[in-house]
XYZ file of C-alpha atoms in Angstrom:
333
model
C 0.000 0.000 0.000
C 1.200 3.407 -0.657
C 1.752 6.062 1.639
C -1.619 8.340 0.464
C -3.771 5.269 -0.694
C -5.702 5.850 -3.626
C -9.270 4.082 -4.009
C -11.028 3.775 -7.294
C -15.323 3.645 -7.251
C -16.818 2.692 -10.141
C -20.234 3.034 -10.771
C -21.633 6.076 -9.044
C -25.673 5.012 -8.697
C -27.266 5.011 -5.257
C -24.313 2.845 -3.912
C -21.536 4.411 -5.333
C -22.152 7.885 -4.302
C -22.802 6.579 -0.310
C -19.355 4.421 -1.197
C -17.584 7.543 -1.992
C -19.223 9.771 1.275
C -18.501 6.738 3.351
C -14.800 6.485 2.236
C -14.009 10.415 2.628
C -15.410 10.142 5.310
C -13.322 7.254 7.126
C -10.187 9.727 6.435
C -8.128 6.414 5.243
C -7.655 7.691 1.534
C -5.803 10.628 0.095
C -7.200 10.146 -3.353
C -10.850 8.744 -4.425
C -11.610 8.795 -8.056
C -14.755 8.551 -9.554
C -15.603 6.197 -12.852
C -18.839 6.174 -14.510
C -19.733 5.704 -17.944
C -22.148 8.784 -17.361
C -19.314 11.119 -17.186
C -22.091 14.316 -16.635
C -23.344 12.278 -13.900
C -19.304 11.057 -12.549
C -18.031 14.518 -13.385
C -20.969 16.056 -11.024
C -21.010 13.147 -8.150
C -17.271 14.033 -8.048
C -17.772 18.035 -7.666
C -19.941 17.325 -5.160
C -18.418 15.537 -2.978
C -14.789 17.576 -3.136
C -16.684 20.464 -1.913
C -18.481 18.656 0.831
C -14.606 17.964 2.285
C -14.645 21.675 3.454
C -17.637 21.634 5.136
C -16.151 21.425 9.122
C -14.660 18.900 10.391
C -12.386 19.580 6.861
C -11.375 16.067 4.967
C -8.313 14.816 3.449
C -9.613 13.486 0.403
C -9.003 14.900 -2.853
C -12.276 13.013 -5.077
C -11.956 13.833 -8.627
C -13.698 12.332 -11.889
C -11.685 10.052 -13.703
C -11.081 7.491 -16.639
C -10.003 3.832 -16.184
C -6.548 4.823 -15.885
C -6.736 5.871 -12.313
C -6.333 2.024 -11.727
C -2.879 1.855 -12.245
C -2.276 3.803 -9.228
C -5.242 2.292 -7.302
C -5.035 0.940 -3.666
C -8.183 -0.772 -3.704
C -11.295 -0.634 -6.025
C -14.897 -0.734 -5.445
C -17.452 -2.118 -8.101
C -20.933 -0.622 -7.716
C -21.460 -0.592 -11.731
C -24.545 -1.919 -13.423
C -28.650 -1.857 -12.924
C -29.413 -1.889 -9.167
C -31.342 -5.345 -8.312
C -35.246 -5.181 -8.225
C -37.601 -5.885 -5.646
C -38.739 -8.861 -6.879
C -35.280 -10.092 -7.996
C -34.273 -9.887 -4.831
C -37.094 -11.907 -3.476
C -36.927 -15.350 -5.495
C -38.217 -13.948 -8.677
C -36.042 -16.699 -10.562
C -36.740 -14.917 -13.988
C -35.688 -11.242 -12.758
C -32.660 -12.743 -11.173
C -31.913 -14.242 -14.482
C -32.396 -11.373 -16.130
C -30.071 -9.003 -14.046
C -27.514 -11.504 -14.377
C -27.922 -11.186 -18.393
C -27.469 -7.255 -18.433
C -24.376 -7.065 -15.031
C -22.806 -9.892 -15.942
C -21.398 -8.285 -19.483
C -21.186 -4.834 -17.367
C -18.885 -6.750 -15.039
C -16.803 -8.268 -17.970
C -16.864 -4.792 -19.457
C -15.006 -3.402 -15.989
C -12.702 -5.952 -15.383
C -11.123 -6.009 -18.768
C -10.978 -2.251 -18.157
C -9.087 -2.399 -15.195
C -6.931 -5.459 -16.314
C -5.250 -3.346 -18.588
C -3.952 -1.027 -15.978
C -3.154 -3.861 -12.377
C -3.886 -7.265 -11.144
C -2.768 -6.136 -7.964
C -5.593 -3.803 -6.138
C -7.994 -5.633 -4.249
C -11.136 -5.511 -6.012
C -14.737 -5.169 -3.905
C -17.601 -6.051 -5.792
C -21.021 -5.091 -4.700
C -23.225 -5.659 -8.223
C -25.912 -8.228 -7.851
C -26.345 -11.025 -8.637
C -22.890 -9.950 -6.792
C -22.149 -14.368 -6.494
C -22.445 -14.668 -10.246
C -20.371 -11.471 -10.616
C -18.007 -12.633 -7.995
C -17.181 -15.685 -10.005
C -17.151 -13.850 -13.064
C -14.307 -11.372 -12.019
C -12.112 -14.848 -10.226
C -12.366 -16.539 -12.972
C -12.300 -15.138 -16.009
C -9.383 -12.440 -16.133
C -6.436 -14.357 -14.097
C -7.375 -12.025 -11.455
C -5.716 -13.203 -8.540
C -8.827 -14.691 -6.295
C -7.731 -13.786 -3.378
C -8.045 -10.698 -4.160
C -11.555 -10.629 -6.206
C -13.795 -10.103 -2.863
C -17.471 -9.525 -2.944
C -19.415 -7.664 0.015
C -21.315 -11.254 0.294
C -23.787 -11.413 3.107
C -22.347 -8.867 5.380
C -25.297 -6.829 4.751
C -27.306 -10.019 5.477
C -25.737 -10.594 8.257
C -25.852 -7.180 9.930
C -29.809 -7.718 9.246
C -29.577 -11.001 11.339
C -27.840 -9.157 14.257
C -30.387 -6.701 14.379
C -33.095 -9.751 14.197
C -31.377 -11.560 16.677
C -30.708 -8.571 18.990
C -34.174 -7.390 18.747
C -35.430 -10.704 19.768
C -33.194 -10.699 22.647
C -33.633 -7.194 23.828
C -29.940 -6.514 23.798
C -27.353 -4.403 21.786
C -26.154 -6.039 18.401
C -22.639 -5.257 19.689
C -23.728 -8.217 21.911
C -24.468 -10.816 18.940
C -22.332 -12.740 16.782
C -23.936 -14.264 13.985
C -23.812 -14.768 10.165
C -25.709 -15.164 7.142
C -23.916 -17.787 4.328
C -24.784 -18.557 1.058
C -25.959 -16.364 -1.622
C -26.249 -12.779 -1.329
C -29.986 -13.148 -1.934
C -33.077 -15.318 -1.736
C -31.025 -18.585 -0.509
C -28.962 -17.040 2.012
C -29.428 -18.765 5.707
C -28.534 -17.785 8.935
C -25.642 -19.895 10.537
C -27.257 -20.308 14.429
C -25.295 -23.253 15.608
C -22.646 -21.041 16.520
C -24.015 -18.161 16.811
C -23.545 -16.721 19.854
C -25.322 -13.426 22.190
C -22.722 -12.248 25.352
C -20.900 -15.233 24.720
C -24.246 -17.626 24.959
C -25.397 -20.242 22.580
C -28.849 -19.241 21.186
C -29.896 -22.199 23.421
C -28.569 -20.870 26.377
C -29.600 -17.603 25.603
C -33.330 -18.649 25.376
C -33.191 -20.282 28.619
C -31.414 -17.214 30.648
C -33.668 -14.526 28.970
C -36.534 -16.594 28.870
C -37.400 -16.048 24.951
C -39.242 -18.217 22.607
C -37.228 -20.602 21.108
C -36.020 -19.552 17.291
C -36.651 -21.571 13.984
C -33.881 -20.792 11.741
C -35.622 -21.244 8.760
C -38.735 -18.230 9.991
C -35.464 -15.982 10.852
C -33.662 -16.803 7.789
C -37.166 -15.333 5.679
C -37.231 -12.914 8.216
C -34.282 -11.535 7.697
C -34.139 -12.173 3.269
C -37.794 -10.415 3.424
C -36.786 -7.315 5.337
C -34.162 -6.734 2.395
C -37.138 -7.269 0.085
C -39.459 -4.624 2.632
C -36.608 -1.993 1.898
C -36.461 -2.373 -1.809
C -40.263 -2.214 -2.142
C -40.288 0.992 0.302
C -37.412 2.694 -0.988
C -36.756 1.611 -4.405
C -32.571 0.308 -3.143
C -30.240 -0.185 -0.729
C -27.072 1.556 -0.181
C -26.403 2.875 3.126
C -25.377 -0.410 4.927
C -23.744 -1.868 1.253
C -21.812 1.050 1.333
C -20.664 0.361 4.818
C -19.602 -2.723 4.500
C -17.694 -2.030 1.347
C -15.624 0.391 2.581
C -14.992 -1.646 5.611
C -13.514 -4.648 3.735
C -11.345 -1.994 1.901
C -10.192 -0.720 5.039
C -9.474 -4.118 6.736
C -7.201 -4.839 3.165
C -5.087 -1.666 3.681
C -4.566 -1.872 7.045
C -3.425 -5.546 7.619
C -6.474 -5.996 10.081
C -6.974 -9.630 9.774
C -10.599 -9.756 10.429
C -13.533 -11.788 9.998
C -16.222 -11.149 7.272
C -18.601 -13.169 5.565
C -17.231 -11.913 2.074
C -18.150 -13.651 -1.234
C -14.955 -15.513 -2.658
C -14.104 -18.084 -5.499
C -15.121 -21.393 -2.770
C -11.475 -23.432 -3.139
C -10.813 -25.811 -1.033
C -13.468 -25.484 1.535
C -16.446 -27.038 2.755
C -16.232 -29.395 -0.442
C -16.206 -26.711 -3.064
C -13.432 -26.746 -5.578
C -13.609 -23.650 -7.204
C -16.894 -24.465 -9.271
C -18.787 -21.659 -7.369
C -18.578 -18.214 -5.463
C -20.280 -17.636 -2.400
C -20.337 -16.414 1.011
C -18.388 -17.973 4.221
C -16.457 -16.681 6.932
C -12.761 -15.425 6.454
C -10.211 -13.676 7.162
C -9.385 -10.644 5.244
C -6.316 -8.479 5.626
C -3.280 -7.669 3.527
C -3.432 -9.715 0.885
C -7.436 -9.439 0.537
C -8.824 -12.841 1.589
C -6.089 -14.499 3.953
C -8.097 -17.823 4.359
C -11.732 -19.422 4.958
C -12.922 -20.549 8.741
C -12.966 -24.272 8.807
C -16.759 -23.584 10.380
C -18.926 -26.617 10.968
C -22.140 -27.298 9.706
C -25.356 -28.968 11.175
C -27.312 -31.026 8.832
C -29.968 -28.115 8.189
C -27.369 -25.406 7.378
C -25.181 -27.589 5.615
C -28.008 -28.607 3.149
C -29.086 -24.714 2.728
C -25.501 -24.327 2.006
C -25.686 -26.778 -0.875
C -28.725 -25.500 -2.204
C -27.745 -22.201 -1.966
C -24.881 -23.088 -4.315
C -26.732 -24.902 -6.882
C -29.135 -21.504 -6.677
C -26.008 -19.342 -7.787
C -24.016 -22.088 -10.211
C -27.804 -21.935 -12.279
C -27.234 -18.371 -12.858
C -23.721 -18.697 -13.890
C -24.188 -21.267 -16.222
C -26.674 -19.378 -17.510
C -24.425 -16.454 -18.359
C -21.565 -18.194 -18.787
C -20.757 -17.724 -22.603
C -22.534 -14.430 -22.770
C -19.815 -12.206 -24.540
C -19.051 -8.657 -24.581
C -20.210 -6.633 -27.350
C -23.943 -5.273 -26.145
C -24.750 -1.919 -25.326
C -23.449 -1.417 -21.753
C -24.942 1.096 -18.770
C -22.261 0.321 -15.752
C -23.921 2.893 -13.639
C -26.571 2.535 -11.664
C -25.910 0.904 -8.367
């Protein structure tokens, strides 16, 4: 990492433009440049926000508009290009899923041949959904290195499951630990066998707070139906995306060797062999994804894990051979 680290957005939608607030203001990076194939909209987005780095307490960040370039120099590089995901997309429409995938996955091939011509050494954060079939996309395809192709996976999910959990509870969700796996989507499932609240099992949580026992599979559709209850309401998401982006970037650039349930090429873990991308615990630091948790699954969440796969390698295969060569739009995140 270089002394002033650089980060590259690209795609400034909904997402992007909370990426690029989010980032300035973390005060980690001395340059944040702006690509969209909109360049009125980039070239605005980017005015914008420079100016709001006067308003008190001052930022560091010089944000400017820029070209594709800007990646040679980049630190790290967040993807928030392409059509945002619909409601019903999100929510198990198989044929809008499928259709999403058609248009983002030649927007993602459109952005990573971009960038390849300039590094294959910046981490690279995707957040474009289907972001699993994009995931794989950008490992695979463009001898990327895959550790550092990460995807924001379900750490939106799973910061919906903490607030599920610590509602139910009646604590803090600084108090829960507790993921989502899977797909970022309609077959993502909450991992409660080792979940934990003040260091309690959810079993011997229930019994010391005296609370209802849980079913995982109500608070898994409880939590994948309050991401559908903000799309229908608001139209996206961005603010916690946005979050959780820039935290992964941060957690790259500063060594921190922590644990997020990221969306990676699935190599040598749990059974996979690199024939899908999804999302499991690991550690992410330096050199983007250090390594996967060797977690354990019970027999329900290890056959939601497996279905959950076959969900996402559908998609892929169904894009798989879809070339370049179409009209793009990689904006609107």
């Amino acid at each position: 990492m270089s002394t002033a680290p650089h980060l590259v957005v690209i795609g400034i939608g909904h997402v992007g433009s909370d990426v690029v607030t989010n980032a300035a203001a973390l005060g980690l990076f001395s340059r944040i440049s702006l690509i969209d194939v909109d360049e009125k909209v980039r070239d605005g987005q980017a005015l914008d926000n420079h100016q709001a780095t006067a308003v008190a307490p001052a930022m560091t960040s010089t944000i400017t508009a820029a070209d594709y370039d800007a990646c040679r120099s980049a630190d790290a590089i967040i993807i928030s290009a392409g059509p945002s995901v619909l409601p019903d997309s999100y929510g198990g429409g198989h044929d809008s899923r499928n259709s999403l995938a058609q248009i983002n996955s030649k927007v993602i091939r459109e952005v990573m041949g971009n960038i390849c011509q300039y590094t294959h050494s910046a981490p690279i954060i995707l957040i474009t959904n289907p972001l699993d079939v994009n995931v794989h996309i950008a490992a695979t395809e463009f001898d990327y290195p895959s550790n550092l192709v990460v995807g924001t996976g379900t750490a939106l999910d799973s910061a919906r499951l903490r607030r599920h959990l610590a509602d139910w509870a009646g604590v803090s969700p600084d108090s829960v630990q507790a993921f989502m796996l899977g797909e970022h989507g309609a077959t993502a499932f909450p991992y409660l066998s080792h979940a934990s609240i003040g260091g309690l099992t959810l079993a011997e949580a229930t019994t010391a707070l005296g609370l209802e026992p849980l079913s995982p599979e109500q608070v898994g559709n409880s939590v994948v139906q309050s991401a559908f209850d903000v799309l229908e309401g608001k139209g996206w998401t961005s603010s916690g995306i946005s979050k959780a982006a820039v935290s992964l970037a941060r957690a790259m650039l500063l060594d921190q060797r922590s644990i997020h349930p990221v969306c990676t090429l699935a190599d040598g873990v749990l059974g996979f062999h690199g024939e899908v991308s999804l999302s499991l615990p690991a550690v992410v630091g330096g050199h983007g994804v250090e390594h996967h948790l060797d977690i354990v699954l019970d027999e329900w969440e290890q056959e939601k894990l497996l279905a959950s796969a076959a969900a996402v390698r559908e998609v892929y295969e169904s894009v798989r051979s879809s070339g370049n060569g179409t009209e793009l739009n990689p904006r609107r995140g």
